[in-house]
Every structure is written in structure tokens, then in C-alpha cells.
Short mmCIF file of C-alpha atoms in Angstrom, two decimals:
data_model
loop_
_atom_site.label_atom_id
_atom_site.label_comp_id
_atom_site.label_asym_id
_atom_site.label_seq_id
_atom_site.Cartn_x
_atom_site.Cartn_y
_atom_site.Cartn_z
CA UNK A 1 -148.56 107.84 81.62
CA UNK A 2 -147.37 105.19 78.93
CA UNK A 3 -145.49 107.87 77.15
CA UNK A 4 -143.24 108.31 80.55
CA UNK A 5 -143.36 104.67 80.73
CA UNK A 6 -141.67 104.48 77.30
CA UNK A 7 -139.20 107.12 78.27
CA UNK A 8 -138.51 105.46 81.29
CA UNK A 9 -138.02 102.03 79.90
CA UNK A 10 -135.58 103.45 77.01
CA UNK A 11 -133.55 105.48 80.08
CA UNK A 12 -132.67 101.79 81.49
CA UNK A 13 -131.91 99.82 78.49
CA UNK A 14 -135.43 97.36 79.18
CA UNK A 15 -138.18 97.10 76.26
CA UNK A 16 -141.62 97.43 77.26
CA UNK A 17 -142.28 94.11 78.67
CA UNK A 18 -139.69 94.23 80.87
CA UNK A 19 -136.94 92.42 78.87
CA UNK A 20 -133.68 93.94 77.68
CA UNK A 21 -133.24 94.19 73.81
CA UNK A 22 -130.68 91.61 72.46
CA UNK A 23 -127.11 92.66 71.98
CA UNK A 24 -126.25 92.61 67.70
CA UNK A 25 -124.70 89.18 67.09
CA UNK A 26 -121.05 90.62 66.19
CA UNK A 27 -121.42 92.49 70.09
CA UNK A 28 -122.28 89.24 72.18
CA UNK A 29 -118.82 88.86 74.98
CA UNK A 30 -118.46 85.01 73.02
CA UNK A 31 -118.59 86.18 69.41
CA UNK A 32 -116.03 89.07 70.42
CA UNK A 33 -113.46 86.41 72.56
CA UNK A 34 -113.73 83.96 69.85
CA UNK A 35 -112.99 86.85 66.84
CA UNK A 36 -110.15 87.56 68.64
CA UNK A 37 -109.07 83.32 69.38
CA UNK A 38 -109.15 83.06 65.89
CA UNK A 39 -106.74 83.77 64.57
CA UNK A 40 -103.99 81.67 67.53
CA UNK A 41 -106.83 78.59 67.07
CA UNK A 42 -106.36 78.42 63.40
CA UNK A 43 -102.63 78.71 63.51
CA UNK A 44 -102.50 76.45 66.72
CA UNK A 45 -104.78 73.19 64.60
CA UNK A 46 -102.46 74.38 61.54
CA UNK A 47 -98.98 73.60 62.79
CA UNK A 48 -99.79 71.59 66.09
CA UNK A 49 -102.63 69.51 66.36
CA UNK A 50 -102.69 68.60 62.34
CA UNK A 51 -98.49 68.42 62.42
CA UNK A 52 -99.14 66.09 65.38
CA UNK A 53 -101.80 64.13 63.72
CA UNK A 54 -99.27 63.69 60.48
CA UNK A 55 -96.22 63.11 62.34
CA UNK A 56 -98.01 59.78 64.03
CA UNK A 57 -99.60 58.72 60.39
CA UNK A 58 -96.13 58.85 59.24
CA UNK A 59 -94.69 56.46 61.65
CA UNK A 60 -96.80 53.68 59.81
CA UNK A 61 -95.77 54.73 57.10
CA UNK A 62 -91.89 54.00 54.54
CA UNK A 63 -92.01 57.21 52.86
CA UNK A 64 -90.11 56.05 49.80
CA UNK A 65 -90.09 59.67 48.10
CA UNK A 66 -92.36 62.63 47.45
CA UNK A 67 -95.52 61.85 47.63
CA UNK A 68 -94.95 58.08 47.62
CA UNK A 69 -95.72 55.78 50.70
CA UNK A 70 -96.17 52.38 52.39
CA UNK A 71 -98.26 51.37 55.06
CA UNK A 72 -95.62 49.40 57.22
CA UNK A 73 -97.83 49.10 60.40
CA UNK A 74 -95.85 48.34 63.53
CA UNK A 75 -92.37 48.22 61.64
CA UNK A 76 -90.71 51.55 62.39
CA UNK A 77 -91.67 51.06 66.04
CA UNK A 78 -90.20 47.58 65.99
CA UNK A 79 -87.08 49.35 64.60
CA UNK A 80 -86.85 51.92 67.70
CA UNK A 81 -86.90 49.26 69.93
CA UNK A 82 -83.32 47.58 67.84
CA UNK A 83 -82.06 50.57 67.06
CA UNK A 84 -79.02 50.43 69.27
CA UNK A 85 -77.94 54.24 68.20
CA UNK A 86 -81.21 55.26 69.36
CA UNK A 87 -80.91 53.82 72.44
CA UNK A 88 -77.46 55.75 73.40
CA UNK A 89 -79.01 58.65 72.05
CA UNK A 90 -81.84 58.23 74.49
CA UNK A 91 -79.52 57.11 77.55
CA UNK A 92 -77.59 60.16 76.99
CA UNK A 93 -80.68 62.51 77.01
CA UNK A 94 -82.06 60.25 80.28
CA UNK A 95 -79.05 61.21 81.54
CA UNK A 96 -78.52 64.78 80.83
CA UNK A 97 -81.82 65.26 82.12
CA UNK A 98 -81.07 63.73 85.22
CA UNK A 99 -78.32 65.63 85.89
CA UNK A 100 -79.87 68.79 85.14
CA UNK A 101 -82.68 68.03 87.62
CA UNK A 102 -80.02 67.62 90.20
CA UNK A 103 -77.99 70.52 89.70
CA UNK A 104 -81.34 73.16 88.19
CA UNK A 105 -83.80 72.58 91.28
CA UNK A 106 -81.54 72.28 94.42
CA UNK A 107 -79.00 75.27 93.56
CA UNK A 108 -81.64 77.96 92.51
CA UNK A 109 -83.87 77.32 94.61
CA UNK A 110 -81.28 77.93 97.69
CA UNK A 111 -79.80 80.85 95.85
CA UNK A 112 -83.72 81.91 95.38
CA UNK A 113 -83.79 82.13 99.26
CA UNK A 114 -80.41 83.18 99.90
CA UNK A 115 -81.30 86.34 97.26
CA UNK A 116 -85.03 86.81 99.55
CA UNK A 117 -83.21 87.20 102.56
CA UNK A 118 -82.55 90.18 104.39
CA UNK A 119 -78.92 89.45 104.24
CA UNK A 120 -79.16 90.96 100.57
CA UNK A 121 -79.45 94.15 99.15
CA UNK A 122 -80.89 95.53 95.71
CA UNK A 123 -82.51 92.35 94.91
CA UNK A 124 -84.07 94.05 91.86
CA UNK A 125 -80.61 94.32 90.28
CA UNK A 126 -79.88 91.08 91.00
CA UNK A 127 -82.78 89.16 89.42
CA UNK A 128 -82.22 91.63 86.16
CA UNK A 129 -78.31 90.30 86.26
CA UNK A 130 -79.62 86.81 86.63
CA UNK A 131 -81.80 86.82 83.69
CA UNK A 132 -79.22 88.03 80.97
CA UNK A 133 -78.04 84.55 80.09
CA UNK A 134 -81.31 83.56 78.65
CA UNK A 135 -81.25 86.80 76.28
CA UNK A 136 -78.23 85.75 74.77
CA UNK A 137 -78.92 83.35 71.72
CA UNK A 138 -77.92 79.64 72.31
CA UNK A 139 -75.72 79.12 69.11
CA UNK A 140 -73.70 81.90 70.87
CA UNK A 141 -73.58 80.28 74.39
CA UNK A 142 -72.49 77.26 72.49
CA UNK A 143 -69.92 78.70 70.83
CA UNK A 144 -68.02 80.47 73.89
CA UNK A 145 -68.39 77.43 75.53
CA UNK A 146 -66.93 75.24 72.85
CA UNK A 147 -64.02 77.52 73.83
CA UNK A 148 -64.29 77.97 77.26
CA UNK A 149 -64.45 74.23 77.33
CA UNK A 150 -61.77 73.26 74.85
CA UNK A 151 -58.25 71.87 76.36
CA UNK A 152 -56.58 75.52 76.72
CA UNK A 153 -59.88 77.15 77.86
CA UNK A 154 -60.82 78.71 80.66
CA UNK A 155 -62.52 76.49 82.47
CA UNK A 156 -59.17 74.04 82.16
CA UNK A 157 -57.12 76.93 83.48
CA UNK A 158 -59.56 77.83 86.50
CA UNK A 159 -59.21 74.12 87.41
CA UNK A 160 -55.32 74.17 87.31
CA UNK A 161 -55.25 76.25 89.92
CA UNK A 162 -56.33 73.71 92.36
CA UNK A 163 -53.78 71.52 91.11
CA UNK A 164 -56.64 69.62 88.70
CA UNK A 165 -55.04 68.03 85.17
CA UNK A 166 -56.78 69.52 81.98
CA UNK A 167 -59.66 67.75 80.83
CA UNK A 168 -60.87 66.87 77.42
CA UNK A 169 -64.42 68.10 77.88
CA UNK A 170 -65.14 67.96 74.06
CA UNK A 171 -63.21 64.82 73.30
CA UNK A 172 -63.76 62.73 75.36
CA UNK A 173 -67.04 60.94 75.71
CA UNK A 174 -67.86 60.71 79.39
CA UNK A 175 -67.55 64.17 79.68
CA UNK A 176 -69.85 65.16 76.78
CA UNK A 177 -72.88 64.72 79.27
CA UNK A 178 -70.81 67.22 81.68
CA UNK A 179 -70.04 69.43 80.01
CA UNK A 180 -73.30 69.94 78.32
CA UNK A 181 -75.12 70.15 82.32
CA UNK A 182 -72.20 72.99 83.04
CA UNK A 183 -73.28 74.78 79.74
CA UNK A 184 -77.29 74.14 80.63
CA UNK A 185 -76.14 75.32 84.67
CA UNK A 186 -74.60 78.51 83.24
CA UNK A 187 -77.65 79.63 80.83
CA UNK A 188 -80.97 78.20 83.39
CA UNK A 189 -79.95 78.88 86.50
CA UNK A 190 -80.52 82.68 86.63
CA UNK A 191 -84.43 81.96 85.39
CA UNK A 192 -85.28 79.48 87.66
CA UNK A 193 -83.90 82.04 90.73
CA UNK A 194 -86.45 84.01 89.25
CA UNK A 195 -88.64 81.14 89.23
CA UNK A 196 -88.45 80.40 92.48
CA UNK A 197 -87.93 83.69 94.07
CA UNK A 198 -91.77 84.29 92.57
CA UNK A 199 -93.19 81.71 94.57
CA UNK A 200 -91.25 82.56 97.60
CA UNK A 201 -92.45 85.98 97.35
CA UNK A 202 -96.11 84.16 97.93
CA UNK A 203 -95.35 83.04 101.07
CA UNK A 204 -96.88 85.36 103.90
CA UNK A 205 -93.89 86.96 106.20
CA UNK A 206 -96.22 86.44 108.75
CA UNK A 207 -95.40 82.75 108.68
CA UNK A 208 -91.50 83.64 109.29
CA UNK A 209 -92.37 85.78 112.12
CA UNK A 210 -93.90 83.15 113.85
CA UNK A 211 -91.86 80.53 113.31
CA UNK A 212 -88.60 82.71 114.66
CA UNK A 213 -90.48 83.72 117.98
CA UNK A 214 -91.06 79.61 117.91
CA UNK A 215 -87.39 79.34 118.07
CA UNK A 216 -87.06 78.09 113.95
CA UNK A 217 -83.67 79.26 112.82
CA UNK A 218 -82.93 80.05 109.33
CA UNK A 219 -82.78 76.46 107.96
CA UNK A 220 -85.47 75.16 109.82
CA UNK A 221 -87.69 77.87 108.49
CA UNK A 222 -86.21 77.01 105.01
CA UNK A 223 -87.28 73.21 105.56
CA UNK A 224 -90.29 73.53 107.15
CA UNK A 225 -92.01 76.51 105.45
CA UNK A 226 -89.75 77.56 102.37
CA UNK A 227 -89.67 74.39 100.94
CA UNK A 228 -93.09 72.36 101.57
CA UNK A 229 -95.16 75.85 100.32
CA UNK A 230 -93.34 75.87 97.71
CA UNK A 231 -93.82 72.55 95.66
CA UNK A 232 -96.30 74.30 93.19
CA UNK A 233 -93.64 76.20 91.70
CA UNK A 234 -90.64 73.60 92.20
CA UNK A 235 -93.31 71.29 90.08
CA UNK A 236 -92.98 73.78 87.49
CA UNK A 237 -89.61 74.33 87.19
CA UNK A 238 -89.15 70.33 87.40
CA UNK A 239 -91.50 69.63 84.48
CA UNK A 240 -90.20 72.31 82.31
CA UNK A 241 -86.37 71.13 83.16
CA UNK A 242 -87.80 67.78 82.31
CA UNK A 243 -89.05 68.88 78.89
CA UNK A 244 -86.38 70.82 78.11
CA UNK A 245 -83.63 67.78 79.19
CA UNK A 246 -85.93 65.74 76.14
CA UNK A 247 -85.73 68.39 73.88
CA UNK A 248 -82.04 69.03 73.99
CA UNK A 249 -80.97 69.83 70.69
CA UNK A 250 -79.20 72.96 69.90
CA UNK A 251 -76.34 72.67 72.79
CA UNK A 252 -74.91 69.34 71.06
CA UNK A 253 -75.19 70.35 67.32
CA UNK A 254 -73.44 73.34 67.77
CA UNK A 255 -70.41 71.52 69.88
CA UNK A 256 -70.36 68.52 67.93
CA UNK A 257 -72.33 69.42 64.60
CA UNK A 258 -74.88 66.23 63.98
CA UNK A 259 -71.96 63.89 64.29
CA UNK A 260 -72.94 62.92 67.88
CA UNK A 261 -69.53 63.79 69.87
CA UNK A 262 -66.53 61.98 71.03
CA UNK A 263 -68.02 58.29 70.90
CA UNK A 264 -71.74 59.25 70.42
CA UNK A 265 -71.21 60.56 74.14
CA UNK A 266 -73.39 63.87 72.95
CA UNK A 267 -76.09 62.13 71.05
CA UNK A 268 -79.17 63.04 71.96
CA UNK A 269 -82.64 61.82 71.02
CA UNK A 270 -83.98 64.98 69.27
CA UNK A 271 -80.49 65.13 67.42
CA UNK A 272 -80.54 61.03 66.48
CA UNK A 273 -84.35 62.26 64.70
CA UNK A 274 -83.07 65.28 63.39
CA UNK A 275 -80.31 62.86 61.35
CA UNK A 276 -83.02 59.97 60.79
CA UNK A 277 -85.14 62.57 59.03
CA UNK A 278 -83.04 65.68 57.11
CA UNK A 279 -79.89 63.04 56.60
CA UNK A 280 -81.10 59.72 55.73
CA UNK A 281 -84.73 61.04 54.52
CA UNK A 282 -86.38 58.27 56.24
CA UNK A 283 -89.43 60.29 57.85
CA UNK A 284 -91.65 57.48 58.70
CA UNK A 285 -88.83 55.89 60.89
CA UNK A 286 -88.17 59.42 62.40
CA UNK A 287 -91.89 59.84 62.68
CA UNK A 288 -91.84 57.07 65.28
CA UNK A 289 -88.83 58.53 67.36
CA UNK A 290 -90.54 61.18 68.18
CA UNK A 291 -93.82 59.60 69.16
CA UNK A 292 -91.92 57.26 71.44
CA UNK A 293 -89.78 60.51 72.48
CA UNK A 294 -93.31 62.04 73.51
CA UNK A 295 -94.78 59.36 75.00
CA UNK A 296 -91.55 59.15 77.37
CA UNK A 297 -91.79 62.97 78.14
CA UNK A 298 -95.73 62.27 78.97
CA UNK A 299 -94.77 59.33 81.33
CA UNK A 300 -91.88 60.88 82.98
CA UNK A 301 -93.84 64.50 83.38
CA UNK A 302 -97.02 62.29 85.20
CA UNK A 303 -94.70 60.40 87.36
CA UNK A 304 -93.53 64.21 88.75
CA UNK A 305 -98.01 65.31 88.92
CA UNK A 306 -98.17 61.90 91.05
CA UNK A 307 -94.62 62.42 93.19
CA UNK A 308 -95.83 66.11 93.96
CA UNK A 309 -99.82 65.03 95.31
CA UNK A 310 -101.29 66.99 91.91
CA UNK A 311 -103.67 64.33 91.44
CA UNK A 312 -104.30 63.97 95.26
CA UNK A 313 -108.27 64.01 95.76
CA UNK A 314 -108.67 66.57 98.88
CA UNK A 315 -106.92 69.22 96.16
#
């Protein structure tokens, strides 16, 4: 009898007593997940967190060459709030972002439900058409635009046809901002369609049906249902437009180079640090830009959590 007992117990994985044998160390579900962590934790602390932890060290610091340093406390952040350049560079980045929020959350999102409609066919081939722009590689979007935009470029031409004078767009610094949003509108649009056609997809049909026996016409429905179940993902899309308004950076050194544009009209924040540190070498000063830079992309990103109910208590 304990000899079948034995056999029996070894059949179902239990020891003698009732108690299943422990699992080798390497074999335990948390050893295994954190082997594989590893090796994105290490990398993460490597070039995040500890670049992080530098990069705010360094704004108390007057790096005066390599390896030498002065603790200058509060100075470089005293300097951010004078520095009169850094303040157009961050009113033109306030303002880009702005006007990408306007144009990059109203427009897809209608063309989102216009493209879920019934009214359109092959949606598939739509939403791959859509999402070439953000294949191609921005130094090449801003280089056809720097000709599309330029005085004899198409955009100028498409615009004489209503009878519209030729516009400077790259020399003239009220249009810098402008002509950067139709350069963002052309390469983000598509994505957030996609964006926003994903959360539409979420929403049961069931709720249409009823609403059009209720009488709810097309733009009712899209008031009353499309657009109220869909705040999680028009949060999203509004804090990543927000982050990526911040970190604009590419579009305006490859239409202006580092020079700032027409006027400083194309200065933008990321750009003004980018000179501060790899032009003038003074990293402790750009150090501080872009711990002020954060700290206004943390404000401005829990102002949207509290304007969409995020930190609402019956969530």
C-alpha cells in the first residue's frame, strides 16, 4: 500500500506529505520575467533614469571644461527666467503646440468617423494609405517641404489659383509657426485617423442602432456617443501631440538649420538647448532648459488628466 502511495504521489507532482516539491530557483515564473527585464531595466537606469539624474546635477552646475565644474546653485535657473531668447523660443513652441492641438484632434478625429462610416468602402486600404507619411524619414519631409513651401512652390501656386498673393512661408517670421503646423498636419494626421478609428472601433454598434430608431441623426450620434466614449483615446492622442509640440526639433533645423528662422520666428525650445549646449558648450545652463522644458510638459500633460476626469474618484 505505501509503495502505490509513492507511485501515486510521484503521478501528481505532490511529495509524500502532501506538498508539491519546489520549482529549481532559475524555473520560478519571477526569476524567468525578471531574466528576461534585464536586460531593457539595465539599459532603461543606464541612459534614462541616471541621464535624468545627471542632466538635473548639471543645472547647478558652470561646467567650465572637461571634467571641471562649479556648483552655481540657483544661477542657471535664474538665467532661464532673463533669458529673453529662451523665452521666444518657448512662445514659439507654446504656440506651435497650440496650433497643432487645434488642427491634430478635431480633423482626424472627424475624418476617423467619416472613414468608419458606411458611406466608405475598403477602409483597410485607406488606413494603410494614411499611415505612409510617418514611414517616410522627417529630414526628408522637411526637405520637400522646404520646397513645397518656398516662394515658387507648390503650395504658393495651389493658392494662386484662388486669386491668393505668394507667401513667404520660410522668410517671413509669422509664418514660420504656419508653416511648420501645415508640415506637422501633413505627416500626423494619417496616425491619429488610425488613432482614433481604434477607439471608435470599441464602441458597440449596438449603441448606433439604438440611437437611430431614437430618431439621432448622424451628427447627433457623433456628439452624443462618438465623441463622449471616446475621450480615453482623444486623451491620448492630446498628450502625445502635447509632447511632441515640446519636443519639436527636427522640422525647424532642417528648414532653418540652428539659426532659428526669419526673426527667431522658428525657434523652438529643444532647438534654443540644442545651441546652448553643442554651440556655446555651456551644459549646465542647457541642463536647466530642459528641466524647466520638462517640468512645463509635466504641468501642461496634468492639466489635460484633470480636463479629461482621469483623476475623477468614481473611476
Amino acid at each position: 500500500m505505501a509503495t502505490d502511495t509513492t507511485h501515486a504521489d510521484a503521478r501528481s507532482g505532490t511529495s509524500p506529505r502532501g506538498r508539491k516539491p519546489k520549482r529549481p530557483f532559475l524555473h520560478r515564473p519571477a526569476v524567468v520575467a525578471m531574466v528576461f527585464l534585464l536586460p531593457f531595466l539595465v539599459l532603461y537606469v543606464v541612459f534614462r533614469v541616471y541621464a535624468v539624474g545627471y542632466a538635473v546635477v548639471l543645472s547647478f552646475q558652470e561646467i567650465q571644461g572637461i571634467g571641471s565644474s562649479e556648483w552655481t546653485g540657483l544661477d542657471n535657473y535664474q538665467r532661464v527666467l532673463t533669458d529673453r531668447t529662451g523665452f521666444t523660443a518657448l512662445r514659439n513652441t507654446m504656440l506651435y503646440t497650440i496650433g497643432t492641438l487645434l488642427v491634430l484632434i478635431p480633423v482626424p478625429f472627424v475624418l476617423a468617423a467619416i472613414l468608419r462610416s458606411r458611406w466608405v468602402a475598403r477602409q483597410s486600404m485607406f488606413r494603410s494609405i494614411l499611415f505612409l507619411p510617418v514611414l517616410t524619414s522627417l529630414v526628408v519631409v522637411g526637405v520637400v517641404f522646404s520646397l513645397l513651401l518656398s516662394t515658387n512652390g507648390l503650395l504658393n501656386g495651389f493658392l494662386g489659383l484662388f486669386g491668393v498673393p505668394a507667401q513667404a512661408w520660410l522668410e517671413t517670421r509669422h509664418l514660420a509657426i504656419p508653416a511648420m503646423i501645415i508640415m506637422a498636419t501633413w505627416r500626423w494626421t494619417g496616425i491619429n485617423i488610425i488613432y482614433f478609428t481604434t477607439g471608435l472601433s470599441n464602441i458597440p454598434n449596438e449603441l448606433y442602432e439604438s440611437a437611430a430608431v431614437d430618431g439621432a441623426g448622424p451628427i447627433r450620434q457623433f456628439w452624443h456617443l462618438s465623441v463622449p466614449l471616446s475621450k480615453p483615446i482623444i486623451l491620448f492622442v492630446t498628450v502625445l501631440t502635447i509632447f511632441g509640440g515640446f519636443q519639436l526639433f527636427v522640422e525647424p533645423l532642417v528648414l532653418w538649420g540652428s539659426g532659428g528662422g526669419p526673426g527667431q520666428g522658428g525657434l523652438s525650445a529643444v532647438v534654443h538647448l540644442y545651441r546652448t549646449a553643442f554651440t556655446s558648450f555651456d551644459l549646465g545652463y542647457a541642463s536647466a532648459i530642459g528641466v524647466v522644458l520638462a517640468a512645463i510638459i509635466m504641468v501642461f500633460s496634468l492639466i489635460m488628466l484633470k480636463a479629461f476626469g482621469f483623476f475623477a474618484k468614481d473611476r
